[in-house]
Short mmCIF file of C-alpha atoms in Angstrom, two decimals:
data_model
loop_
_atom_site.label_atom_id
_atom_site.label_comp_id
_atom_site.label_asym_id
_atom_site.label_seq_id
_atom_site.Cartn_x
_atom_site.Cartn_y
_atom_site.Cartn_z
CA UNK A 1 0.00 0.00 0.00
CA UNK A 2 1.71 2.95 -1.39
CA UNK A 3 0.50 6.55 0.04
CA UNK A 4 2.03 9.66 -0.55
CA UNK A 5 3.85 11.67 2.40
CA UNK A 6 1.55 13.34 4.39
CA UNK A 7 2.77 16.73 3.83
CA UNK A 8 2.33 16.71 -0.11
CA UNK A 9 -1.46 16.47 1.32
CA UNK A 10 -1.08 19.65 3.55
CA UNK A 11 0.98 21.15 1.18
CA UNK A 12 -1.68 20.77 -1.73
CA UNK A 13 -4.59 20.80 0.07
CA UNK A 14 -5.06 23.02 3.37
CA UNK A 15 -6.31 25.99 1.81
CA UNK A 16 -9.54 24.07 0.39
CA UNK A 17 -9.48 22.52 3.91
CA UNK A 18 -9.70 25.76 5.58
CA UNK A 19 -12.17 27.29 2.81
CA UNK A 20 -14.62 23.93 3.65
CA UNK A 21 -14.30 24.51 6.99
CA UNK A 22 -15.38 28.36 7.05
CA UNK A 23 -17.94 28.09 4.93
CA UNK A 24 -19.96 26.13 7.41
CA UNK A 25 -19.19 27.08 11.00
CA UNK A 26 -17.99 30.59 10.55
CA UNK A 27 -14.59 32.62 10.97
CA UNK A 28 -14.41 31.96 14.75
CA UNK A 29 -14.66 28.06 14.80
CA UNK A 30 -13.20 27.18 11.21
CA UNK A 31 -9.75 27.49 12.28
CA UNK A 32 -10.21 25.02 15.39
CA UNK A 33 -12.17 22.98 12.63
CA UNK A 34 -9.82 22.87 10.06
CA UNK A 35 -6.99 22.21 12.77
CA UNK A 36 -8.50 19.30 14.15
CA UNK A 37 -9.71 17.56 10.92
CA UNK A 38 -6.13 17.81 10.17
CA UNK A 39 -5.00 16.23 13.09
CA UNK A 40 -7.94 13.61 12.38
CA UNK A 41 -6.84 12.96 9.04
CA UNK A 42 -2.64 12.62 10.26
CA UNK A 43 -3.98 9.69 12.73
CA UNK A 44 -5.90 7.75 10.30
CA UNK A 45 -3.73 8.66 7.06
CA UNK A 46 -1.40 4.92 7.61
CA UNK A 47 -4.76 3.02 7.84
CA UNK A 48 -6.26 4.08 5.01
CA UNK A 49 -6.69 0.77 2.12
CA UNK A 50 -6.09 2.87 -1.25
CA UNK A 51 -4.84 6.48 -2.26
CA UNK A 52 -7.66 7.39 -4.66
CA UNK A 53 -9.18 10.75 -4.45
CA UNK A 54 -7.23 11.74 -1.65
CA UNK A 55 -8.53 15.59 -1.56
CA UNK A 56 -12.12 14.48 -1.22
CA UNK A 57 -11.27 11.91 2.10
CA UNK A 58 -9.91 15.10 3.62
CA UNK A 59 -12.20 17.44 2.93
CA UNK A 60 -15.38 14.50 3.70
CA UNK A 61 -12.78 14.49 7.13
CA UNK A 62 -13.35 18.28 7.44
CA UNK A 63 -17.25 18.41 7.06
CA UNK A 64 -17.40 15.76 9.53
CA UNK A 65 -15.24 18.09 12.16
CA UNK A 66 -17.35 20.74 11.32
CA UNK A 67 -20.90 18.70 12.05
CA UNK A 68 -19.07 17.52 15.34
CA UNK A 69 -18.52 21.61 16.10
CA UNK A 70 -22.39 22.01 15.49
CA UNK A 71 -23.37 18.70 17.61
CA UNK A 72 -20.80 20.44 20.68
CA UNK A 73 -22.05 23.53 19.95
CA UNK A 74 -25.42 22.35 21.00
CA UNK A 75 -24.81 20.18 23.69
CA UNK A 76 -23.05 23.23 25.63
CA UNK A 77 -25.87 25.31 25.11
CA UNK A 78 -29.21 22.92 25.44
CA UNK A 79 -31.45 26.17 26.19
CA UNK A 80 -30.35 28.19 23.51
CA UNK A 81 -32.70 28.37 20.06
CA UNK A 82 -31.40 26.41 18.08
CA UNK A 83 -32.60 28.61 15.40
CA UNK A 84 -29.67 30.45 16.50
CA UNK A 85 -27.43 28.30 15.68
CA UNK A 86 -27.73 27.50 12.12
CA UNK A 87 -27.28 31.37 11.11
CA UNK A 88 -25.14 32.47 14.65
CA UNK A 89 -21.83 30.60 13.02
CA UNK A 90 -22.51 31.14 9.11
CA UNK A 91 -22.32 35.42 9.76
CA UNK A 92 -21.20 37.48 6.60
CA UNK A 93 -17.48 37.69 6.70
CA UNK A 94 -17.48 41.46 7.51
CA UNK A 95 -14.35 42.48 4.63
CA UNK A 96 -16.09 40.43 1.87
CA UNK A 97 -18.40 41.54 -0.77
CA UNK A 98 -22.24 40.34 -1.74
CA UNK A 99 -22.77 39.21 2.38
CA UNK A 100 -26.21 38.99 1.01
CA UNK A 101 -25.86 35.23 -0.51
CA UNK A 102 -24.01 34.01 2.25
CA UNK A 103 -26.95 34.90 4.47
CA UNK A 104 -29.08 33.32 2.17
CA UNK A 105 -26.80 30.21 2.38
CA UNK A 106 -27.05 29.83 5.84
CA UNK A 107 -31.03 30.51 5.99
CA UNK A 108 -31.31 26.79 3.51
CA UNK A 109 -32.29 24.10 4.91
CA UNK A 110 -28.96 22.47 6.96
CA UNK A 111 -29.11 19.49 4.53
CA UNK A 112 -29.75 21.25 1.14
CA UNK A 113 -26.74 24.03 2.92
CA UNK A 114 -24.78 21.08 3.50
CA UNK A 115 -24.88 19.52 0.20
CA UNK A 116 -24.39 22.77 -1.54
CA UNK A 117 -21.03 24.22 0.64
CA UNK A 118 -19.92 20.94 -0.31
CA UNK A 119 -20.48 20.72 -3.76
CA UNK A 120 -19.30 24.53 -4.21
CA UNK A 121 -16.79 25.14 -1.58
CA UNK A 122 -15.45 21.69 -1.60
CA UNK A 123 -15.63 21.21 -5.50
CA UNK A 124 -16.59 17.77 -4.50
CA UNK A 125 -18.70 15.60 -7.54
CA UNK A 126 -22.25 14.10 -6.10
CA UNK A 127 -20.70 11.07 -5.69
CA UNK A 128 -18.16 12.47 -2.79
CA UNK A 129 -20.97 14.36 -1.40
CA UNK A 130 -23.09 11.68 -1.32
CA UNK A 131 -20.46 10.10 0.77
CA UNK A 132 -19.79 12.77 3.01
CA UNK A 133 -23.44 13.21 4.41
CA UNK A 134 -24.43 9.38 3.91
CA UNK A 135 -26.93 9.72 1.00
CA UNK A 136 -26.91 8.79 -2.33
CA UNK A 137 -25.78 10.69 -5.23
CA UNK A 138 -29.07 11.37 -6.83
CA UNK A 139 -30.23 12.79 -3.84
CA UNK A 140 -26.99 15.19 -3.28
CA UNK A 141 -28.02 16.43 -6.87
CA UNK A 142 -31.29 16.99 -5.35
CA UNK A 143 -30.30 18.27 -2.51
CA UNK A 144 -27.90 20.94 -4.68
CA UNK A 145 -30.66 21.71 -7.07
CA UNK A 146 -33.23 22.29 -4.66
CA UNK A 147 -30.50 24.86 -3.41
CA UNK A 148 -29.73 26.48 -6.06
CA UNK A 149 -32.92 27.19 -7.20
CA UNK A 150 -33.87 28.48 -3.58
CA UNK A 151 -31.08 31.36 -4.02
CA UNK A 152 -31.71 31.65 -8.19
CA UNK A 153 -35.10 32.74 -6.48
CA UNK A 154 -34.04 35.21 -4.23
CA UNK A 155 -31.57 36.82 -6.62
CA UNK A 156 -33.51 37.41 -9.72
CA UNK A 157 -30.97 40.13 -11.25
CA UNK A 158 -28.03 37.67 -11.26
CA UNK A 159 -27.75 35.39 -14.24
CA UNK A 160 -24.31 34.07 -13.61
CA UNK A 161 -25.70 32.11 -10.93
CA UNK B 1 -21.01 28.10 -14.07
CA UNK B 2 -19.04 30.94 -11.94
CA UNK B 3 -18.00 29.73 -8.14
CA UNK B 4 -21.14 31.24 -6.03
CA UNK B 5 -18.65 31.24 -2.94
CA UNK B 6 -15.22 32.52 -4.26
CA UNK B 7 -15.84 36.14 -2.84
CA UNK B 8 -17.50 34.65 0.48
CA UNK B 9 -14.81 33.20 2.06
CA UNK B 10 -11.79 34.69 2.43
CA UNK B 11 -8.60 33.50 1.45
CA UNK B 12 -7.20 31.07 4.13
CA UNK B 13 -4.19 32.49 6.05
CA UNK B 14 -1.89 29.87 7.19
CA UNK B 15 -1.78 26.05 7.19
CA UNK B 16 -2.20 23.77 10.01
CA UNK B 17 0.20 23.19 12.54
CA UNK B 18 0.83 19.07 13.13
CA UNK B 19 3.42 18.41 15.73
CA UNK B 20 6.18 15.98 14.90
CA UNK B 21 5.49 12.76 13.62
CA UNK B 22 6.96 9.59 12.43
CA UNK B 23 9.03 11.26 10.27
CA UNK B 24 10.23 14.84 10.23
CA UNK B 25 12.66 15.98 7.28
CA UNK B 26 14.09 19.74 6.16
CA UNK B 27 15.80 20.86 2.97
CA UNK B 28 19.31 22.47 4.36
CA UNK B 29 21.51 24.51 1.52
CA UNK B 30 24.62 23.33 2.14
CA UNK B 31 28.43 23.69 1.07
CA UNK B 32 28.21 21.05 -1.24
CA UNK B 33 23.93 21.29 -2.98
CA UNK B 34 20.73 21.09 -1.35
CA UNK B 35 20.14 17.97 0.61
CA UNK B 36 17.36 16.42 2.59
CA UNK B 37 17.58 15.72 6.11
CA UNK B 38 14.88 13.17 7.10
CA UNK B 39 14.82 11.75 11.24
CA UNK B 40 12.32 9.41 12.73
CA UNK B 41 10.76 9.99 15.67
CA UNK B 42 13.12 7.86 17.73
CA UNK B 43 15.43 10.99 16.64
CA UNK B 44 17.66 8.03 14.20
CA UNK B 45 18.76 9.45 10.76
CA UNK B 46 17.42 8.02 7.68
CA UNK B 47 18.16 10.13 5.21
CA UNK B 48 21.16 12.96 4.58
CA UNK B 49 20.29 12.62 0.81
CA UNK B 50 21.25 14.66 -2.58
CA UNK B 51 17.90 16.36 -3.43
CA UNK B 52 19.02 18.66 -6.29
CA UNK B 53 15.30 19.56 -7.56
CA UNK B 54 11.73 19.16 -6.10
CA UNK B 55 11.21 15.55 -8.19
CA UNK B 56 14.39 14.23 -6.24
CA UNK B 57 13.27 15.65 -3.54
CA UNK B 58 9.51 13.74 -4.08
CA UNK B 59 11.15 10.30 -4.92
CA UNK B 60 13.10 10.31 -1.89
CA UNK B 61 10.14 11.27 0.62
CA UNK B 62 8.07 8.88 -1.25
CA UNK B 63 10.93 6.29 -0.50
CA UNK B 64 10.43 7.17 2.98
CA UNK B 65 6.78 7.08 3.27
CA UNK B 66 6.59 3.14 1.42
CA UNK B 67 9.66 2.25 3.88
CA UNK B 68 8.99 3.54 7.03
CA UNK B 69 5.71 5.30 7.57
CA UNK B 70 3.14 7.97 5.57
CA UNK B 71 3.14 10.19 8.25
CA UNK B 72 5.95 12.29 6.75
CA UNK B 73 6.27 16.21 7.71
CA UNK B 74 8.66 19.00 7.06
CA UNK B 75 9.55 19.72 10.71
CA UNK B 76 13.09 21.84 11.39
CA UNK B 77 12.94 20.72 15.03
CA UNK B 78 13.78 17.13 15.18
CA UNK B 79 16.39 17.62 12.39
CA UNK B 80 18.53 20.33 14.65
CA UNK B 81 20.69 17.65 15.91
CA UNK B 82 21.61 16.53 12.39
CA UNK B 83 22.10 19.78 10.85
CA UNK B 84 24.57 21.23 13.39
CA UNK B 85 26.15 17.38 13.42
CA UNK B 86 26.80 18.24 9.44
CA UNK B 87 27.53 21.65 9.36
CA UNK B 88 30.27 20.80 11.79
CA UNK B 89 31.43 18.00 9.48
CA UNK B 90 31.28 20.58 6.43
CA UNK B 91 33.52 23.25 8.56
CA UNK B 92 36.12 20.37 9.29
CA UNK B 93 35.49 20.73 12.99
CA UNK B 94 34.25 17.61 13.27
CA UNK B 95 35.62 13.77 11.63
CA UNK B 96 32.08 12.36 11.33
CA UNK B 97 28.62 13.06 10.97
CA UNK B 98 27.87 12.00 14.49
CA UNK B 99 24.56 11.21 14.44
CA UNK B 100 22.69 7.83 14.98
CA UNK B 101 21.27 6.40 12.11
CA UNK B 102 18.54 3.89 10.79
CA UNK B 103 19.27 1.93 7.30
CA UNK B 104 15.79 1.48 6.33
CA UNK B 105 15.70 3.06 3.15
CA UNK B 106 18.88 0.56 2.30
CA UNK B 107 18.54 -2.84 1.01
CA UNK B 108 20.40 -5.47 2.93
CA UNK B 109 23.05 -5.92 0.47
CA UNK B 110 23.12 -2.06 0.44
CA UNK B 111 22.81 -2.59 4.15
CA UNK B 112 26.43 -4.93 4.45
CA UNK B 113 28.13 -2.34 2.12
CA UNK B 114 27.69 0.70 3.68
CA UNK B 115 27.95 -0.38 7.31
CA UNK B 116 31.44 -2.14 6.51
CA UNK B 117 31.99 1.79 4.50
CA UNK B 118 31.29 2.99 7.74
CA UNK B 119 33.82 0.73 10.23
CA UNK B 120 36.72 0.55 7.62
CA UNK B 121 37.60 3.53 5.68
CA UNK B 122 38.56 6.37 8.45
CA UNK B 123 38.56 10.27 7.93
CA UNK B 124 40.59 11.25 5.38
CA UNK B 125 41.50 7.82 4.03
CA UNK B 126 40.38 6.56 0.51
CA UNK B 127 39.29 3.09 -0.72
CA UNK B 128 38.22 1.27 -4.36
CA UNK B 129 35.25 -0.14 -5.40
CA UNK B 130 36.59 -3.85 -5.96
CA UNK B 131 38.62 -3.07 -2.23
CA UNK B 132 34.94 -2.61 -0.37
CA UNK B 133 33.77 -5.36 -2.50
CA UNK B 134 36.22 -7.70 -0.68
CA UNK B 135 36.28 -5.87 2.58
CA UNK B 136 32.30 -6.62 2.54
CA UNK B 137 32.96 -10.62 2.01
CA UNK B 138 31.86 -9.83 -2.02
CA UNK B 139 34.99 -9.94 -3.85
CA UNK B 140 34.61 -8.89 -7.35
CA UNK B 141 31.30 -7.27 -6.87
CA UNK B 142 32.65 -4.40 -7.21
CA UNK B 143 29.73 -3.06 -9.56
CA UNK B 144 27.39 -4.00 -7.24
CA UNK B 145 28.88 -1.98 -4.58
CA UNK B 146 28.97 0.96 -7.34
CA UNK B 147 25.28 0.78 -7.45
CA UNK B 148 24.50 0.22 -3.61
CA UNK B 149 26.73 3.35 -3.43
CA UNK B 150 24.90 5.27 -5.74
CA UNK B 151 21.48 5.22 -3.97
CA UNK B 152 23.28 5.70 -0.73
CA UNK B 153 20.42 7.24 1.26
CA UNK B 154 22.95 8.49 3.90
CA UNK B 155 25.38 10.45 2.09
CA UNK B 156 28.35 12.35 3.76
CA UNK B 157 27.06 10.13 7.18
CA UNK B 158 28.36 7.09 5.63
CA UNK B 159 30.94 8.50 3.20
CA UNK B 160 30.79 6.92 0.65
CA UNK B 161 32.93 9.59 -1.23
CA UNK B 162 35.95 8.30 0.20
CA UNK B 163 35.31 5.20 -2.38
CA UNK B 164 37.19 5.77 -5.96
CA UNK B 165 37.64 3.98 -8.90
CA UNK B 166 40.72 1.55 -9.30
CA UNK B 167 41.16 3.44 -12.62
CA UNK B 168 41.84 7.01 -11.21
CA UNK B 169 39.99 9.69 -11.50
CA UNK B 170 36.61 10.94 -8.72
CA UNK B 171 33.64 8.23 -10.42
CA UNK B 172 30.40 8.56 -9.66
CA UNK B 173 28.49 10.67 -6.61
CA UNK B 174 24.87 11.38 -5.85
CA UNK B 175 25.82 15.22 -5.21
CA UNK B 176 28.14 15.54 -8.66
CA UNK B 177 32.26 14.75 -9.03
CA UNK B 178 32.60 18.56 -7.75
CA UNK B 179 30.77 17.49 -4.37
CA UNK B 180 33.01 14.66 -4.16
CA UNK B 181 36.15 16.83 -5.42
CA UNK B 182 35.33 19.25 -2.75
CA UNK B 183 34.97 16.53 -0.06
CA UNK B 184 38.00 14.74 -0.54
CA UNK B 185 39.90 18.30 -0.42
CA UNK B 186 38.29 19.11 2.72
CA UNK B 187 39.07 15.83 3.94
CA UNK B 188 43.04 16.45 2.66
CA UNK B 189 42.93 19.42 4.02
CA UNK B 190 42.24 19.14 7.37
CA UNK B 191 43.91 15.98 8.40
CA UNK B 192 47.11 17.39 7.30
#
């Protein structure tokens, strides 16, 4: 079993780490999030059975740190709304442009939001995304489409989208 | 289809920080070419390796992630002990590379070679091919002990640029005949 050093993995790959783990728990918790799926990924990395598709095991690692930050996040805080929660961590980073669609990416459902950061942010295919939130592919293109058309709805003047 | 997110999230700022592991390594500039200085985390020396360019520098760390362990990461920290052991060597303050050092990355006939290299031929002193050949218990092998020579994963630490071709002249070395050239000088020079 031949797998390459760990560091060509940091090396190519920790600024889409850190870019999955912002997108979904905000600038506060992403570096904590990012940190530990690293650490995460650096235990398991010499059990792993093949070295296909590298990128997409660390960043399904990552997404999985970042739903154990929301599952914490909620156990500390049983009284709070948990309303709160899904938009609290997904706030507009305050020095970047068009705030507007991230605050309509954090007001999707947390599945379709989910699917979507992953498929965007992650430039994972459905299949990977699939695997990441334990569904099938056809319903991660679901899940994506259902998104996409949510914001296409609420921002009728852009046609890039 | 344009990247809805590119503008939302900020370019990251710096990458993780993973403490030592199984491996740690560094690229050092030295005297005589950029080499790679790989430790273990039992603080042994597996590599003090030519690594001209970033592809020798991949084949070698992929050589130590199939031989020893994946969990390979540029750390200077472990490697201090090794780079002061060699830039003492370099400076002719010190004989040897005094370090202690792990053969993995050797194969066993590779093994026998370069730990008889090590024992037999002092500071300063030069042997042949065909001699180490026989020293090892291979006489005439003396090809084969060219090539276990030439992928000498600890170079300078087992020195193998004290071995020369019956013929005359430098032969072969991982770091170039002027790496050798210069090490032999240094080697004249300061037991003199």
């Amino acid at each position: 079993m031949s797998l390459p050093p760990f560091q060509s993995l940091v090396d190519a790959h920790w600024r889409d780490v850190a870019r999955l783990a912002y997108a979904p728990v905000g600038p506060v918790a992403a570096d904590d999030v990012a940190q530990q799926a690293w650490t995460q990924a650096l235990a398991a990395y010499p059990r792993l059975t093949h070295a296909r598709n590298l990128r997409s095991w660390l960043l399904t690692v990552t997404h999985r740190c970042a739903m154990d930050h929301h599952r914490a996040a909620r156990r500390s805080h049983p009284h709070e709304d948990p309303a709160s929660l899904v938009t609290a961590p997904t706030q507009p980073p305050p020095d970047v442009p068009d705030g507007d669609l991230w605050t309509r990416v954090a007001a999707l459902p947390p599945r379709q939001r989910d699917a979507v950061v992953l498929r965007f942010v992650g430039d994972l295919d459905h299949a990977a995304v699939a695997a990441a939130l334990h569904t099938t592919p056809g319903m991660s293109r679901r899940l994506v489409s259902d998104a996409l058309a949510t914001l296409r709805l609420n921002l009728p003047d852009r046609e890039d989208l | 289809m344009t990247d809805p997110f590119a503008t939302l999230v900020p370019p990251p700022t710096a990458p993780p920080r993973l403490g030592p592991t199984d491996v740690s390594y560094v690229l050092e500039d030295t005297a005589v070419g950029r080499m790679l200085l790989a430790v273990r985390d039992d603080g042994r020396v597996v590599a003090t390796a030519y690594a001209a360019d970033d592809e020798a520098v991949a084949r070698w760390l992929q050589r130590i992630s199939d031989a020893l362990s994946p969990r390979v990461l540029r750390h200077p920290g472990p490697t201090d002990a090794v780079r002061r052991a060699l830039e003492a060597y370099l400076s002719g303050r010190a004989h040897d590379v005094d370090v202690a050092v792990d053969l993995v990355l050797a194969r066993p006939f590779q093994r026998e070679v370069l730990t008889t290299l090590r024992r037999s031929v002092g500071y300063g002193h030069r042997t042949t091919y065909g001699a180490l050949a026989s020293a090892s218990g291979h006489p005439g092998a003396s090809r084969a002990v060219g090539a276990a020579l030439g992928g000498n994963p600890l170079c300078i630490t087992l020195p193998c640029h004290r071995v020369l071709p019956a013929a005359g002249g430098v032969g072969g070395y991982a770091g170039g005949p002027e790496a050798k050239r210069l090490l032999l000088e240094l080697e004249a020079t300061v037991s003199r």
